[in-house]
Amino acid sequence: MASDKYENHEYDVIVIGAGGAGLRAAIEASAQGVKTALICKSLLGKAHTVMAEGGIAAALGNVWPEDNWKVHFRDTMRGGKLLNNWRMAQLHAQEAPDRVKELEAWGALFDRTKDGRILQRDFGGHRYARLAHVGDRTGLEMIRTLQQHAVHKGIDVFMECTITRLLKDGDRVSGAFGYWRETGRLVVFKAKAVVLATGGIGKAWKFGTNSWECVGDGVALALEAGAELIDMECYQFHPTGMVWPPSVRGILVTEGVRGDGGTLKNALGDRFMFKYIPEFFRAETADTEAEADRWYADKKNNRRTPDLLPRDEVARAINAEVRAGRGSPHGGVFLDIASRRDAEYIKRRLPSMYHQFKELADVDITKEPMEVGPTAHYMNGGVRVDADTEATAVPGLFAAGEVAGGLHGANRLGGNSLSDLVVFGRRAGLYAAEYAKVFKGTPTVDAGQAEALARECLEPFERSGGENPYAIHQDLQECMQTLVGIIRTEGELTKALEEIATLRERCRRIRVDGNRQYNPAWHLALDLQSMLTVSEAVTRAALERKESRGGHAREDYPKMDAELGKVNMAVRKVGEELTVTRERIPEMPPDLKKLLEGDK
Amino acid sequence: MPDAVMRLWRGDVRGGAFREYRVPTEEGMVVLDVIHKIQATQAHDLAVRWNCKAGKCGSCSAEVNGRPRLMCMTRMNLFAAGEPITVAPIKTFPLIRDLVADVSFNYQVAKTIPAFRPGPGEPDGTFRMMQEDIDRGQEFHKCIECFLCQNVCHVIRDHPDNMPFFAGPRFFVRLAALEMHPMDEAARAEYLRLKAGLGFCNITKCCTEVCPEHIKITDNAIIPLKERVVSEHYDPIVWTWRKLTGRK
Ligand SMILES: Cc1cc2nc3c(=O)[nH]c(=O)nc-3n(C[C@H](O)[C@H](O)[C@H](O)COP(=O)(O)OP(=O)(O)OC[C@H]3O[C@@H](n4cnc5c(N)ncnc54)[C@H](O)[C@@H]3O)c2cc1C
Ligand code: SF4
Ligand code: SF4
Ligand code: FES
């Protein structure tokens, strides 16, 4: 690329995204001795990972020596209703403890046990207290530790720089195209290998926990480049988001509240979760309040409280209580820790929650219950990757973190994302570097391709149409919230597809005023392309999965279907269309199968 | 509820002015909500930096009625209904556009800080650290890098030419966290004295007052650092002994 219309850069490996996954990938790639760049849409250290609260899951066995990778593997698979890529679940459970210890060796200060080791807390779906944590701000600790470690490794960081398209040389990826948010100047990166670590897609829904960056760019970039997605229909709604006041609706209330003793109650004061224990988890769940309460201190002789069933189960139960008219005044249910733990304990264990409610809702959680309800939270599916190397179907393209699919199957357990980021972030960085090392020649970028992308990117300034990107975004969120929410039907999903198509039309008429310098209307106009693609992928896959499993629940097909439990829904872009195909999950080897059958 | 009256700074390095906007509000709104509403309905290209809207990322720092704050954690009911609210970008750092400032200074400083260097841990490679020995470090690790403390510190706010010689309160917090980490063995006194410009700080405590994470920047970070620099400067033996015995 000779043109100086663009800023040009050349690297062995570029990592797109600087959350936990991207940072860990960049650190690893750079440690392998290849020239590495890290590119992110916002400032370094601000990625969505910073918001993670409850902890990072790893079978360290510090609190319960009975815990080990095999139990973690089993919990992850069962939480995911067995749709998971079992090889990823295995690697994840095996490597998470080392990655946590590594964070500590790089300076992270996790909360301690009495004998000075890393403390672990209870979370939904985990058999033992397994989450290493720092109060309720674990993500901050993780991102800061990785950020500070990366800063001293000579990685070039491009902040507030957005990638809009991957560049290809024949079949393989050869770089990326984007713009600086501050100036609007266009940039071309040439690279031998690219790691996608762009995080989630939560901004497609109206009420959610995600930061503005979570618009699904990585998913769209991957599809466009020829990679495939899996399990997109299994989007996760976290059971407990704030519901009041309206302006904070959706903000997360960490599962740690329940892990530390909080319980869900309806308007009648009933601990309703006992009514919603599914057959699948009956044997391992307490069926009386007394047993549930004993379990916190004595896990050997008692079964887990149903308040800590996996998230999909709890979210649907809350939804059902509200629908049945037993909700709280503002359309949620109550989450009560005030009557169950003393104020000192609550403030020490859940300082951010305490402040969040105090400052944003005038609620003192040490004195009154919180009002909570489901909120759009996490992409269980994502770009399909090879379990060991995180390679996608496109040579030279790797993906890790929330943008990648497979590990979590139909539903992710809390704490399994932060561990996912470091386990597979490291692997992606490692194998991207190896790929770059054996790559012969230099990556080439076709001048015509860049030219076309530049035109496309700047089009919103040229148009005479009058659509406002903010209005389109709002309408998309409304559509996804009402038609592709927690409980779905064929009719609603079909309607959603029609609306998405209309919104796409409207997008072609967006007109942006002002100039290219830090212009959020322009940024949103481009982000909308990704959100629409992602929304369509979720909806199409949801139509195709005619059963209810994990994060995906169909009112018209309320049961699990054994046959559908053997396939992933794979989404690809063929021409201008998104297609969905059923693809068989490979048979699990007998040794792993045995772990699933294990005692309980 | 009466409409909110917002006076927002609009402009870039070439100049600008406050412009007034009126917006309907609803219960519980924070300043950032109102700004988003203005963006969506009246000023589509209004530049504002934010990420989480939950007080966790430290992106949305601004000066609201002259006071440095996170826009996403500033409730509208803090102000009398209908009273005009002024929002300006943080002043200490160069303006990019509208409410967005160029905070790259901070990322430059971060690069110069001597990194964490742990001593040997347990034979199994892990560390044993008691909770009470890391409480202070955890307080410092709460920092969300909003740079409000940097913004308010007169050493650089009133004298930008000090910037090359002054790391600022955010980084004193960072340095204190490293220094007080029970496993850390790196030496930073020289850096603190000569590069970080600790001596410029005259303990006005303005930084502590604005910290949204309620970190006691002056009392818990800066003053102990100053004491160390002094004691090490005059008595390197004491310093070494403290380092070796872990009695920090
Ligand atoms: C409130 C909250 C609490 C949570 N708590 C927990 C928890 O306790 N435990 C747990 O395990 N998980 C938790 N999660 C989930 C977890 O935090 C996320 O899934 C995870 O942090 C995602 O990390 P990531 O590295 O994949 O991506 P992110 O952290 O989302 O980072 C994405 C990066 O990609 C960049 N990017 C995106 N698009 C582009 C583009 N086009 N060009 C350039 N850069 C781009 C962004 O700028 C950003 O740097 C929580 C999530 C939320 C919202
Ligand atoms: S106490 Fe020191 S660092 Fe803090 S604002 Fe005052 S002079 Fe600056
Ligand atoms: S120390 Fe406090 S004010 Fe300063 S950057 Fe950190 S959080 Fe912000
Ligand atoms: S937007 Fe994250 S702190 Fe305000």
Coordinates of N, CA, C and O in Angstrom, one line a residue, chain A residues 460-547:
Chain A
P460 N -21.4 8.1 5.4 CA -22.4 8.8 6.2 C -22.3 10.4 6.1 O -23.2 11.1 6.3
F461 N -21.1 10.8 5.8 CA -20.9 12.3 5.7 C -21.4 12.9 4.4 O -21.7 14.0 4.3
E462 N -21.5 12.0 3.4 CA -21.8 12.4 2.1 C -23.3 12.4 1.7 O -23.8 13.1 0.8
R463 N -24.0 11.6 2.5 CA -25.4 11.4 2.1 C -26.3 12.6 2.3 O -26.1 13.5 3.2
S464 N -27.4 12.6 1.6 CA -28.4 13.6 1.8 C -29.6 13.1 2.7 O -30.4 13.9 3.1
G465 N -29.6 11.8 2.9 CA -30.7 11.3 3.7 C -30.7 11.8 5.1 O -29.8 12.5 5.5
G466 N -31.8 11.6 5.9 CA -31.8 12.3 7.1 C -31.9 11.4 8.4 O -32.4 11.9 9.4
E467 N -31.6 10.1 8.2 CA -31.7 9.3 9.4 C -30.7 9.6 10.5 O -29.5 9.9 10.2
N468 N -31.2 9.5 11.7 CA -30.3 9.8 12.9 C -29.9 8.4 13.5 O -30.7 7.6 13.8
P469 N -28.6 8.2 13.6 CA -28.1 6.9 14.1 C -28.6 6.6 15.5 O -28.8 5.4 15.8
Y470 N -28.7 7.6 16.3 CA -29.2 7.3 17.7 C -30.6 6.8 17.7 O -30.9 5.9 18.5
A471 N -31.4 7.3 16.8 CA -32.8 6.8 16.8 C -32.9 5.4 16.3 O -33.6 4.5 16.8
I472 N -32.0 5.1 15.3 CA -32.0 3.7 14.8 C -31.5 2.7 15.9 O -32.0 1.6 16.1
H473 N -30.5 3.2 16.6 CA -30.0 2.3 17.7 C -31.1 2.0 18.7 O -31.3 0.9 19.1
Q474 N -31.8 3.1 19.1 CA -32.9 2.9 20.0 C -33.9 1.9 19.5 O -34.4 1.0 20.3
D475 N -34.3 2.0 18.3 CA -35.3 1.1 17.7 C -34.7 -0.3 17.7 O -35.5 -1.3 17.9
L476 N -33.5 -0.5 17.4 CA -32.9 -1.8 17.4 C -33.0 -2.4 18.8 O -33.3 -3.6 19.0
Q477 N -32.6 -1.6 19.8 CA -32.6 -2.1 21.1 C -34.0 -2.5 21.6 O -34.2 -3.5 22.2
E478 N -35.0 -1.7 21.2 CA -36.4 -2.0 21.5 C -36.8 -3.3 20.9 O -37.4 -4.2 21.5
C479 N -36.4 -3.5 19.6 CA -36.7 -4.7 18.9 C -36.1 -5.9 19.5 O -36.8 -6.9 19.8
M480 N -34.8 -5.9 19.8 CA -34.2 -7.0 20.4 C -34.7 -7.3 21.8 O -34.9 -8.5 22.2
Q481 N -35.0 -6.3 22.6 CA -35.5 -6.4 23.9 C -36.8 -7.1 23.9 O -37.1 -8.0 24.7
T482 N -37.7 -6.7 23.1 CA -39.1 -7.2 23.1 C -39.2 -8.5 22.3 O -40.0 -9.4 22.7
L483 N -38.5 -8.6 21.2 CA -38.7 -9.8 20.3 C -37.7 -10.9 20.5 O -37.9 -12.0 20.1
V484 N -36.5 -10.6 20.9 CA -35.4 -11.6 21.0 C -34.9 -11.5 22.5 O -33.7 -11.4 22.7
G485 N -35.8 -11.6 23.4 CA -35.4 -11.5 24.8 C -35.2 -12.8 25.5 O -34.7 -13.7 24.8
I486 N -35.6 -12.9 26.7 CA -35.3 -14.2 27.5 C -36.2 -15.3 26.9 O -35.7 -16.4 26.8
I487 N -37.4 -15.0 26.7 CA -38.3 -16.1 26.2 C -38.8 -15.7 24.7 O -39.2 -14.6 24.5
R488 N -38.6 -16.7 23.8 CA -38.8 -16.3 22.4 C -39.9 -17.2 21.8 O -40.2 -18.3 22.3
T489 N -40.5 -16.7 20.7 CA -41.4 -17.5 19.9 C -41.1 -17.3 18.5 O -40.5 -16.3 18.1
E490 N -41.6 -18.3 17.7 CA -41.3 -18.2 16.2 C -41.8 -16.9 15.6 O -41.1 -16.2 14.8
G491 N -43.1 -16.6 16.0 CA -43.7 -15.4 15.5 C -42.8 -14.1 15.8 O -42.6 -13.3 14.9
E492 N -42.4 -14.0 17.0 CA -41.6 -12.8 17.4 C -40.3 -12.8 16.7 O -39.8 -11.7 16.3
L493 N -39.7 -13.9 16.6 CA -38.3 -14.0 16.0 C -38.5 -13.6 14.5 O -37.6 -12.8 14.0
T494 N -39.5 -14.1 13.8 CA -39.7 -13.7 12.4 C -39.9 -12.2 12.3 O -39.4 -11.6 11.4
K495 N -40.7 -11.7 13.2 CA -41.0 -10.3 13.2 C -39.7 -9.5 13.4 O -39.4 -8.5 12.7
A496 N -38.8 -10.0 14.3 CA -37.6 -9.3 14.5 C -36.7 -9.2 13.3 O -36.1 -8.2 13.0
L497 N -36.7 -10.3 12.5 CA -35.9 -10.3 11.3 C -36.4 -9.3 10.3 O -35.6 -8.6 9.7
E498 N -37.7 -9.1 10.2 CA -38.3 -8.1 9.4 C -37.8 -6.7 9.8 O -37.4 -5.9 9.0
E499 N -37.9 -6.5 11.1 CA -37.6 -5.2 11.7 C -36.1 -4.9 11.4 O -35.7 -3.8 11.1
I500 N -35.3 -5.9 11.6 CA -33.8 -5.7 11.4 C -33.6 -5.3 9.9 O -32.7 -4.4 9.7
A501 N -34.3 -6.0 9.0 CA -34.1 -5.6 7.6 C -34.5 -4.2 7.4 O -33.8 -3.4 6.6
T502 N -35.6 -3.7 8.0 CA -36.0 -2.3 7.8 C -34.9 -1.4 8.4 O -34.6 -0.4 7.8
L503 N -34.4 -1.8 9.6 CA -33.4 -0.9 10.2 C -32.2 -0.8 9.3 O -31.5 0.2 9.2
R504 N -31.8 -1.9 8.6 CA -30.7 -1.9 7.7 C -30.9 -0.9 6.6 O -30.0 -0.2 6.2
E505 N -32.1 -0.9 6.1 CA -32.5 0.1 5.0 C -32.3 1.5 5.6 O -31.7 2.3 4.9
R506 N -32.8 1.7 6.8 CA -32.7 3.1 7.3 C -31.2 3.4 7.5 O -30.9 4.6 7.3
C507 N -30.4 2.5 7.9 CA -29.0 2.7 8.1 C -28.4 3.3 6.8 O -27.4 4.1 6.9
R508 N -28.8 2.8 5.7 CA -28.2 3.3 4.4 C -28.5 4.8 4.2 O -28.0 5.4 3.3
R509 N -29.5 5.3 5.0 CA -29.8 6.7 4.8 C -29.3 7.6 5.9 O -29.7 8.8 6.1
I510 N -28.4 7.0 6.8 CA -27.9 7.9 7.9 C -27.1 9.0 7.3 O -26.2 8.8 6.5
R511 N -27.3 10.2 7.9 CA -26.5 11.3 7.5 C -25.8 11.8 8.8 O -26.5 12.1 9.8
V512 N -24.5 12.0 8.7 CA -23.8 12.5 9.9 C -23.3 13.9 9.6 O -22.7 14.2 8.6
D513 N -23.6 14.8 10.5 CA -23.1 16.2 10.4 C -21.8 16.4 11.1 O -21.4 15.5 11.9
G514 N -21.2 17.5 10.9 CA -19.9 17.8 11.6 C -18.8 17.2 10.9 O -18.9 16.7 9.7
N515 N -17.6 17.2 11.5 CA -16.4 16.6 10.8 C -16.0 15.3 11.5 O -16.7 14.8 12.3
R516 N -14.9 14.8 11.0 CA -14.4 13.5 11.5 C -13.8 13.5 12.8 O -13.4 12.4 13.3
Q517 N -13.6 14.7 13.4 CA -12.9 14.7 14.7 C -13.8 14.3 15.8 O -14.9 14.9 16.0
Y518 N -13.4 13.3 16.5 CA -14.2 12.7 17.7 C -15.7 12.9 17.5 O -16.3 13.6 18.3
N519 N -16.2 12.3 16.5 CA -17.7 12.5 16.2 C -18.5 11.3 16.5 O -18.5 10.3 15.8
P520 N -19.1 11.2 17.7 CA -19.8 10.0 18.1 C -21.0 9.6 17.2 O -21.3 8.4 17.1
A521 N -21.6 10.5 16.5 CA -22.6 10.1 15.6 C -22.1 9.3 14.5 O -22.7 8.3 14.1
W522 N -20.9 9.7 14.0 CA -20.3 8.9 12.9 C -19.8 7.5 13.5 O -20.1 6.5 12.8
H523 N -19.3 7.5 14.7 CA -18.8 6.2 15.2 C -20.0 5.3 15.4 O -20.0 4.1 15.1
L524 N -21.2 5.8 15.9 CA -22.3 5.0 16.1 C -22.9 4.5 14.7 O -23.3 3.4 14.6
A525 N -22.8 5.4 13.7 CA -23.3 4.9 12.4 C -22.5 3.7 12.0 O -23.1 2.8 11.4
L526 N -21.2 3.7 12.2 CA -20.4 2.5 11.8 C -20.7 1.3 12.8 O -20.8 0.2 12.3
D527 N -20.8 1.6 14.1 CA -21.1 0.5 15.0 C -22.4 -0.2 14.7 O -22.6 -1.4 15.0
L528 N -23.4 0.6 14.2 CA -24.7 0.0 13.9 C -24.6 -1.1 12.9 O -25.4 -2.1 13.0
Q529 N -23.7 -1.0 12.0 CA -23.5 -2.1 11.0 C -23.2 -3.4 11.8 O -23.8 -4.5 11.4
S530 N -22.3 -3.4 12.7 CA -22.0 -4.6 13.5 C -23.2 -5.0 14.3 O -23.5 -6.2 14.3
M531 N -23.9 -4.1 15.0 CA -25.0 -4.5 15.8 C -26.1 -5.2 15.0 O -26.7 -6.1 15.5
L532 N -26.3 -4.7 13.8 CA -27.4 -5.2 13.0 C -27.0 -6.7 12.6 O -27.8 -7.6 12.6
T533 N -25.8 -6.8 12.2 CA -25.3 -8.2 11.8 C -25.4 -9.2 12.9 O -25.9 -10.3 12.8
V534 N -25.0 -8.7 14.1 CA -25.0 -9.6 15.3 C -26.5 -9.9 15.6 O -26.8 -11.1 15.9
S535 N -27.3 -8.9 15.6 CA -28.7 -9.1 15.9 C -29.4 -10.1 15.0 O -30.1 -11.0 15.4
E536 N -29.0 -10.0 13.7 CA -29.6 -10.9 12.7 C -29.0 -12.4 13.0 O -29.8 -13.3 12.9
A537 N -27.8 -12.5 13.3 CA -27.2 -13.8 13.6 C -27.9 -14.5 14.8 O -28.2 -15.6 14.7
V538 N -28.1 -13.7 15.8 CA -28.7 -14.2 17.0 C -30.1 -14.7 16.7 O -30.6 -15.8 17.0
T539 N -30.8 -13.9 16.0 CA -32.2 -14.1 15.7 C -32.4 -15.4 14.7 O -33.2 -16.2 15.0
R540 N -31.5 -15.4 13.7 CA -31.6 -16.6 12.8 C -31.3 -17.9 13.5 O -32.0 -18.9 13.3
A541 N -30.3 -17.8 14.3 CA -29.9 -19.1 15.1 C -31.0 -19.4 16.0 O -31.3 -20.6 16.2
A542 N -31.6 -18.4 16.6 CA -32.7 -18.7 17.6 C -33.9 -19.3 17.0 O -34.6 -20.2 17.5
L543 N -34.2 -18.9 15.7 CA -35.3 -19.5 15.0 C -35.0 -21.0 14.7 O -35.9 -21.8 14.8
E544 N -33.8 -21.3 14.4 CA -33.4 -22.6 14.0 C -33.4 -23.6 15.2 O -33.7 -24.8 15.1
R545 N -33.0 -23.1 16.4 CA -33.0 -24.0 17.6 C -34.4 -24.1 18.2 O -34.8 -23.3 19.0
K546 N -35.1 -25.2 17.7 CA -36.5 -25.3 18.2 C -36.5 -26.2 19.4 O -37.0 -27.3 19.4
E547 N -36.0 -25.6 20.5 CA -36.0 -26.3 21.8 C -35.6 -25.2 22.8 O -35.3 -24.0 22.4

